[in-house]
Amino acid sequence: MRRLKFKCKVTFLVVLMAFSVLLSCSKEDELEPVKEEEKVNPIPEEEKEEEKEEETGPYAVYVADELTGVYTTCTDGKDNPQRDTADILNPVNVGTIDDRSCYADYEEVDANGIVYGVYNITAGSNHLDAENTLQPRIERSLSRSQTTGIGSYARFTGTVRILEVGKTSSEGSDGTYIMQAKGKHTGGGGSADPAICLYLAKPVYGKDSAGNNVQVSFDLYREQIKVRGGSGASGRDVVFLTNIEKGKPTEVVLEVGFRADPNDASKKIHYADALIGGEAYNFNIPEPERGTQSGIRYGAYRVKGGRAQIRWANTTYKKEEK
């Protein structure tokens, strides 16, 4: 009987131990719960603004007054009998009109709240001078500084917009003058009223929105004398200055005058200094001792083919005589 009880106890202990081992193994084999990785919302990429196509042409407001389409050399009623009579009352532009074109007369137009003087000319439209002699023009002449002392000068400021310039089959004949420095000299040579340097705009072509080949900007040159009274290729150099976008309002300053020569106190320099779009383009005029005047004209002058359309605003003029 005791043996039976002992066997039962042993059996019970064995079973209990086996159960404990089994339970322990079962716990060890149990997989730890998998931790879900925190889902971190990715930082959204900054929305890229659509890149706007670069402006390839001028703002529409600055070319709205451009004349397009078919035109004639002359227009009825624009053949003024004298060159200084085709002006309006109280023009915004300073200076005396010189109109030698039967295509148009001086008028004014508003562009973005600024009033511009309009200078439009066509090839062959000079109805006042002998045929095939002088080029068409509508310009304004400013009273000249008639003295040559150091500190004498003529200074013009304005805002120019170039819409169209003369175009021919020859590059050398392309372009239109937008302003010029003038001044007589001693010792003869050249014309009775010689130019010192002229600012010549030549066309640069590109495609418009319809694929047409049109003038989109203008290379600006200074056509400057080599000697007093110089003209043509032998008497003038043509120097590139800058490029101006079609229709873009561009600030201009032109000063012509006399200053001391920093290298020789006994001499002086006759100069024509320009600021165009904030950049300086200075020119020391040859043979300064021969100069007797400093003058300026501006507008539209020369069109050997096609048509020219120039606009001027905010014009001022000042001179000193010493």
C-alpha positions as semicolon CSV with decimal commas, in nm:
position;residue;x (nm);y (nm);z (nm)
1;M;0,000;0,000;0,000
2;R;0,282;0,236;0,096
3;R;0,460;0,135;-0,221
4;L;0,152;0,223;-0,422
5;K;0,126;0,565;-0,257
6;F;0,495;0,625;-0,319
7;K;0,455;0,533;-0,686
8;C;0,159;0,764;-0,715
9;K;0,357;1,051;-0,564
10;V;0,652;0,984;-0,793
11;T;0,422;0,964;-1,091
12;F;0,252;1,288;-0,989
13;L;0,587;1,464;-0,948
14;V;0,710;1,341;-1,285
15;V;0,391;1,458;-1,454
16;L;0,411;1,792;-1,275
17;M;0,773;1,845;-1,377
18;A;0,699;1,749;-1,734
19;F;0,409;1,992;-1,742
20;S;0,630;2,268;-1,600
21;V;0,898;2,206;-1,861
22;L;0,637;2,200;-2,134
23;L;0,485;2,523;-2,010
24;S;0,826;2,687;-1,990
25;C;0,920;2,584;-2,343
26;S;0,587;2,694;-2,467
27;K;0,644;3,045;-2,325
28;E;0,998;3,062;-2,465
29;D;0,880;2,966;-2,811
30;E;0,602;3,221;-2,810
31;L;0,678;3,495;-3,066
32;E;0,696;3,841;-2,934
33;P;0,430;4,056;-3,087
34;V;0,564;4,238;-3,390
35;K;0,568;4,607;-3,334
36;E;0,421;4,789;-3,624
37;E;0,663;5,042;-3,759
38;E;0,532;5,389;-3,711
39;K;0,415;5,515;-4,042
40;V;0,571;5,855;-4,086
41;N;0,402;6,058;-4,347
42;P;0,669;6,163;-4,592
43;I;0,739;6,535;-4,600
44;P;0,553;6,654;-4,902
45;E;0,776;6,802;-5,169
46;E;0,728;7,170;-5,216
47;E;0,501;7,228;-5,505
48;K;0,709;7,364;-5,783
49;E;0,559;7,666;-5,945
50;E;0,524;7,626;-6,312
51;E;0,818;7,796;-6,470
52;K;0,690;8,071;-6,687
53;E;0,840;8,096;-7,027
54;E;1,086;8,378;-7,044
55;E;0,945;8,687;-7,206
56;T;1,083;8,692;-7,557
57;G;0,922;9,017;-7,653
58;P;0,816;9,345;-7,498
59;Y;0,512;9,401;-7,285
60;A;0,206;9,447;-7,503
61;V;0,137;9,791;-7,359
62;Y;0,464;9,919;-7,501
63;V;0,398;9,808;-7,857
64;A;0,025;9,878;-7,872
65;D;0,093;10,203;-8,059
66;E;0,303;10,036;-8,327
67;L;0,166;10,077;-8,677
68;T;0,146;9,752;-8,873
69;G;0,020;9,640;-9,209
70;V;0,027;9,807;-9,546
71;Y;0,130;10,172;-9,572
72;T;0,215;10,428;-9,837
73;T;0,518;10,656;-9,865
74;C;0,310;10,969;-9,815
75;T;-0,021;11,033;-9,643
76;D;-0,281;11,286;-9,755
77;G;-0,257;11,608;-9,556
78;K;0,092;11,538;-9,416
79;D;0,289;11,733;-9,676
80;N;0,362;12,037;-9,459
81;P;0,501;12,327;-9,670
82;Q;0,768;12,417;-9,414
83;R;0,967;12,193;-9,190
84;D;0,887;12,376;-8,865
85;T;0,509;12,409;-8,905
86;A;0,385;12,052;-8,849
87;D;0,375;12,061;-8,470
88;I;0,097;12,055;-8,211
89;L;0,015;12,312;-7,946
90;N;0,216;12,262;-7,624
91;P;0,392;11,937;-7,715
92;V;0,529;11,726;-7,430
93;N;0,863;11,699;-7,610
94;V;1,111;11,987;-7,587
95;G;1,269;12,154;-7,889
96;T;1,171;12,290;-8,229
97;I;1,019;12,046;-8,475
98;D;1,196;11,966;-8,803
99;D;0,946;11,766;-9,009
100;R;1,071;11,652;-9,348
101;S;0,840;11,357;-9,407
102;C;0,507;11,345;-9,587
103;Y;0,421;11,014;-9,420
104;A;0,315;11,150;-9,082
105;D;0,323;11,454;-8,855
106;Y;0,428;11,468;-8,493
107;E;0,157;11,345;-8,257
108;E;0,137;11,205;-7,905
109;V;0,027;10,875;-7,754
110;D;-0,020;10,738;-7,402
111;A;0,171;10,420;-7,313
112;N;0,123;10,287;-6,960
113;G;0,032;10,631;-6,828
114;I;0,323;10,814;-6,993
115;V;0,275;11,046;-7,289
116;Y;0,520;10,988;-7,573
117;G;0,593;11,198;-7,877
118;V;0,550;10,995;-8,197
119;Y;0,812;11,007;-8,475
120;N;0,715;10,796;-8,778
121;I;0,890;10,822;-9,116
122;T;0,910;10,614;-9,435
123;A;1,173;10,570;-9,705
124;G;1,145;10,832;-9,979
125;S;0,910;11,058;-9,781
126;N;1,129;11,372;-9,767
127;H;0,909;11,610;-9,962
128;L;1,098;11,930;-9,879
129;D;1,457;11,872;-9,990
130;A;1,574;11,793;-10,341
131;E;1,499;11,436;-10,444
132;N;1,764;11,177;-10,353
133;T;1,965;11,421;-10,142
134;L;1,877;11,426;-9,772
135;Q;1,708;11,151;-9,574
136;P;1,354;11,183;-9,429
137;R;1,329;11,292;-9,068
138;I;1,103;11,417;-8,795
139;E;1,337;11,552;-8,529
140;R;1,347;11,819;-8,263
141;S;1,632;12,065;-8,257
142;L;1,757;12,211;-7,927
143;S;1,918;12,554;-7,896
144;R;2,296;12,515;-7,898
145;S;2,559;12,611;-7,647
146;Q;2,756;12,868;-7,845
147;T;3,060;12,898;-7,618
148;T;3,365;12,677;-7,579
149;G;3,486;12,757;-7,228
150;I;3,542;12,476;-6,982
151;G;3,205;12,394;-6,825
152;S;3,001;12,487;-7,133
153;Y;2,759;12,212;-7,230
154;A;2,424;12,108;-7,377
155;R;2,243;11,828;-7,189
156;F;1,939;11,632;-7,306
157;T;1,748;11,364;-7,115
158;G;1,456;11,147;-7,221
159;T;1,295;10,804;-7,240
160;V;1,302;10,633;-7,578
161;R;1,104;10,339;-7,716
162;I;1,209;10,193;-8,051
163;L;0,937;10,006;-8,240
164;E;1,071;9,985;-8,594
165;V;1,371;10,108;-8,792
166;G;1,467;10,124;-9,157
167;K;1,545;9,797;-9,335
168;T;1,706;9,746;-9,676
169;S;1,872;9,461;-9,866
170;S;2,211;9,592;-9,750
171;E;2,313;9,580;-9,383
172;G;2,519;9,895;-9,423
173;S;2,206;10,089;-9,517
174;D;1,985;9,948;-9,241
175;G;1,879;10,148;-8,940
176;T;1,755;10,483;-8,817
177;Y;1,917;10,756;-8,608
178;I;1,738;10,828;-8,280
179;M;1,954;11,126;-8,173
180;Q;2,271;11,308;-8,268
181;A;2,535;11,546;-8,135
182;K;2,585;11,850;-8,356
183;G;2,834;12,135;-8,369
184;K;3,011;12,361;-8,615
185;H;3,387;12,404;-8,630
186;T;3,654;12,634;-8,767
187;G;3,873;12,567;-9,069
188;G;3,606;12,437;-9,306
189;G;3,536;12,081;-9,412
190;G;3,213;11,887;-9,415
191;S;2,857;12,014;-9,437
192;A;2,734;12,355;-9,328
193;D;2,576;12,196;-9,019
194;P;2,791;11,893;-8,942
195;A;2,705;11,602;-8,719
196;I;2,960;11,500;-8,455
197;C;2,815;11,161;-8,372
198;L;2,483;10,993;-8,443
199;Y;2,314;10,712;-8,251
200;L;2,205;10,451;-8,502
201;A;1,953;10,174;-8,421
202;K;1,977;9,867;-8,647
203;P;1,717;9,587;-8,654
204;V;1,759;9,243;-8,499
205;Y;1,508;8,987;-8,629
206;G;1,325;8,700;-8,461
207;K;0,992;8,514;-8,475
208;D;0,664;8,649;-8,342
209;S;0,389;8,428;-8,195
210;A;0,263;8,352;-8,545
211;G;0,607;8,253;-8,670
212;N;0,661;8,567;-8,874
213;N;1,009;8,716;-8,908
214;V;0,991;9,055;-8,734
215;Q;1,210;9,315;-8,566
216;V;1,239;9,211;-8,199
217;S;1,526;9,428;-8,076
218;F;1,776;9,685;-8,194
219;D;2,153;9,704;-8,187
220;L;2,254;10,060;-8,106
221;Y;2,570;10,204;-8,259
222;R;2,749;10,537;-8,235
223;E;2,847;10,666;-8,577
224;Q;3,131;10,903;-8,487
225;I;3,353;11,136;-8,687
226;K;3,723;11,060;-8,733
227;V;3,798;11,421;-8,827
228;R;3,594;11,740;-8,818
229;G;3,334;11,732;-9,092
230;G;3,389;11,360;-9,152
231;S;3,121;11,167;-9,338
232;G;3,081;10,827;-9,498
233;A;3,300;10,525;-9,433
234;S;3,621;10,722;-9,477
235;G;3,523;10,998;-9,235
236;R;3,334;10,807;-8,964
237;D;3,363;10,497;-8,749
238;V;3,063;10,289;-8,642
239;V;3,097;10,159;-8,285
240;F;2,858;9,909;-8,125
241;L;2,715;10,025;-7,791
242;T;2,429;9,804;-7,670
243;N;2,109;9,620;-7,761
244;I;1,764;9,758;-7,680
245;E;1,453;9,540;-7,668
246;K;1,168;9,641;-7,895
247;G;0,929;9,880;-7,721
248;K;1,126;9,880;-7,395
249;P;1,134;10,225;-7,229
250;T;1,504;10,315;-7,208
251;E;1,643;10,613;-7,018
252;V;1,883;10,829;-7,217
253;V;2,115;11,118;-7,130
254;L;2,330;11,293;-7,389
255;E;2,567;11,573;-7,290
256;V;2,790;11,758;-7,535
257;G;3,036;12,013;-7,402
258;F;3,388;12,119;-7,307
259;R;3,594;12,012;-7,006
260;A;3,955;12,041;-6,897
261;D;4,207;11,792;-7,032
262;P;4,333;11,605;-6,722
263;N;4,665;11,540;-6,896
264;D;4,733;11,897;-7,007
265;A;4,589;12,200;-6,825
266;S;4,647;12,417;-7,133
267;K;4,408;12,205;-7,340
268;K;4,042;12,107;-7,327
269;I;3,832;11,814;-7,438
270;H;3,521;11,846;-7,653
271;Y;3,306;11,551;-7,553
272;A;2,978;11,375;-7,631
273;D;2,893;11,156;-7,332
274;A;2,586;10,933;-7,334
275;L;2,409;10,729;-7,066
276;I;2,186;10,466;-7,224
277;G;1,992;10,238;-6,993
278;G;2,228;10,339;-6,712
279;E;2,546;10,246;-6,902
280;A;2,802;10,513;-6,996
281;Y;2,918;10,550;-7,356
282;N;3,157;10,844;-7,378
283;F;3,323;10,993;-7,685
284;N;3,602;11,248;-7,704
285;I;3,547;11,448;-8,021
286;P;3,851;11,485;-8,251
287;E;4,024;11,822;-8,287
288;P;3,856;11,986;-7,986
289;E;4,031;12,317;-8,052
290;R;3,828;12,353;-8,373
291;G;3,486;12,312;-8,212
292;T;3,265;12,620;-8,176
293;Q;2,928;12,473;-8,068
294;S;2,762;12,194;-7,871
295;G;2,418;12,089;-7,993
296;I;2,169;11,801;-7,986
297;R;1,883;11,676;-8,203
298;Y;1,654;11,378;-8,139
299;G;1,355;11,203;-8,295
300;A;1,372;10,981;-8,605
301;Y;1,616;11,046;-8,890
302;R;1,719;10,823;-9,183
303;V;1,516;10,543;-9,334
304;K;1,666;10,408;-9,656
305;G;1,410;10,132;-9,676
306;G;1,081;10,051;-9,505
307;R;0,957;10,254;-9,211
308;A;1,083;10,383;-8,876
309;Q;0,879;10,434;-8,558
310;I;1,046;10,602;-8,260
311;R;0,884;10,730;-7,938
312;W;1,022;10,988;-7,692
313;A;0,893;11,088;-7,346
314;N;1,009;11,278;-7,036
315;T;1,237;11,501;-7,240
316;T;1,436;11,781;-7,075
317;Y;1,708;12,013;-7,193
318;K;1,962;12,237;-7,024
319;K;2,265;12,428;-7,145
320;E;2,551;12,625;-6,991
321;E;2,763;12,881;-7,172
322;K;3,100;12,985;-7,026
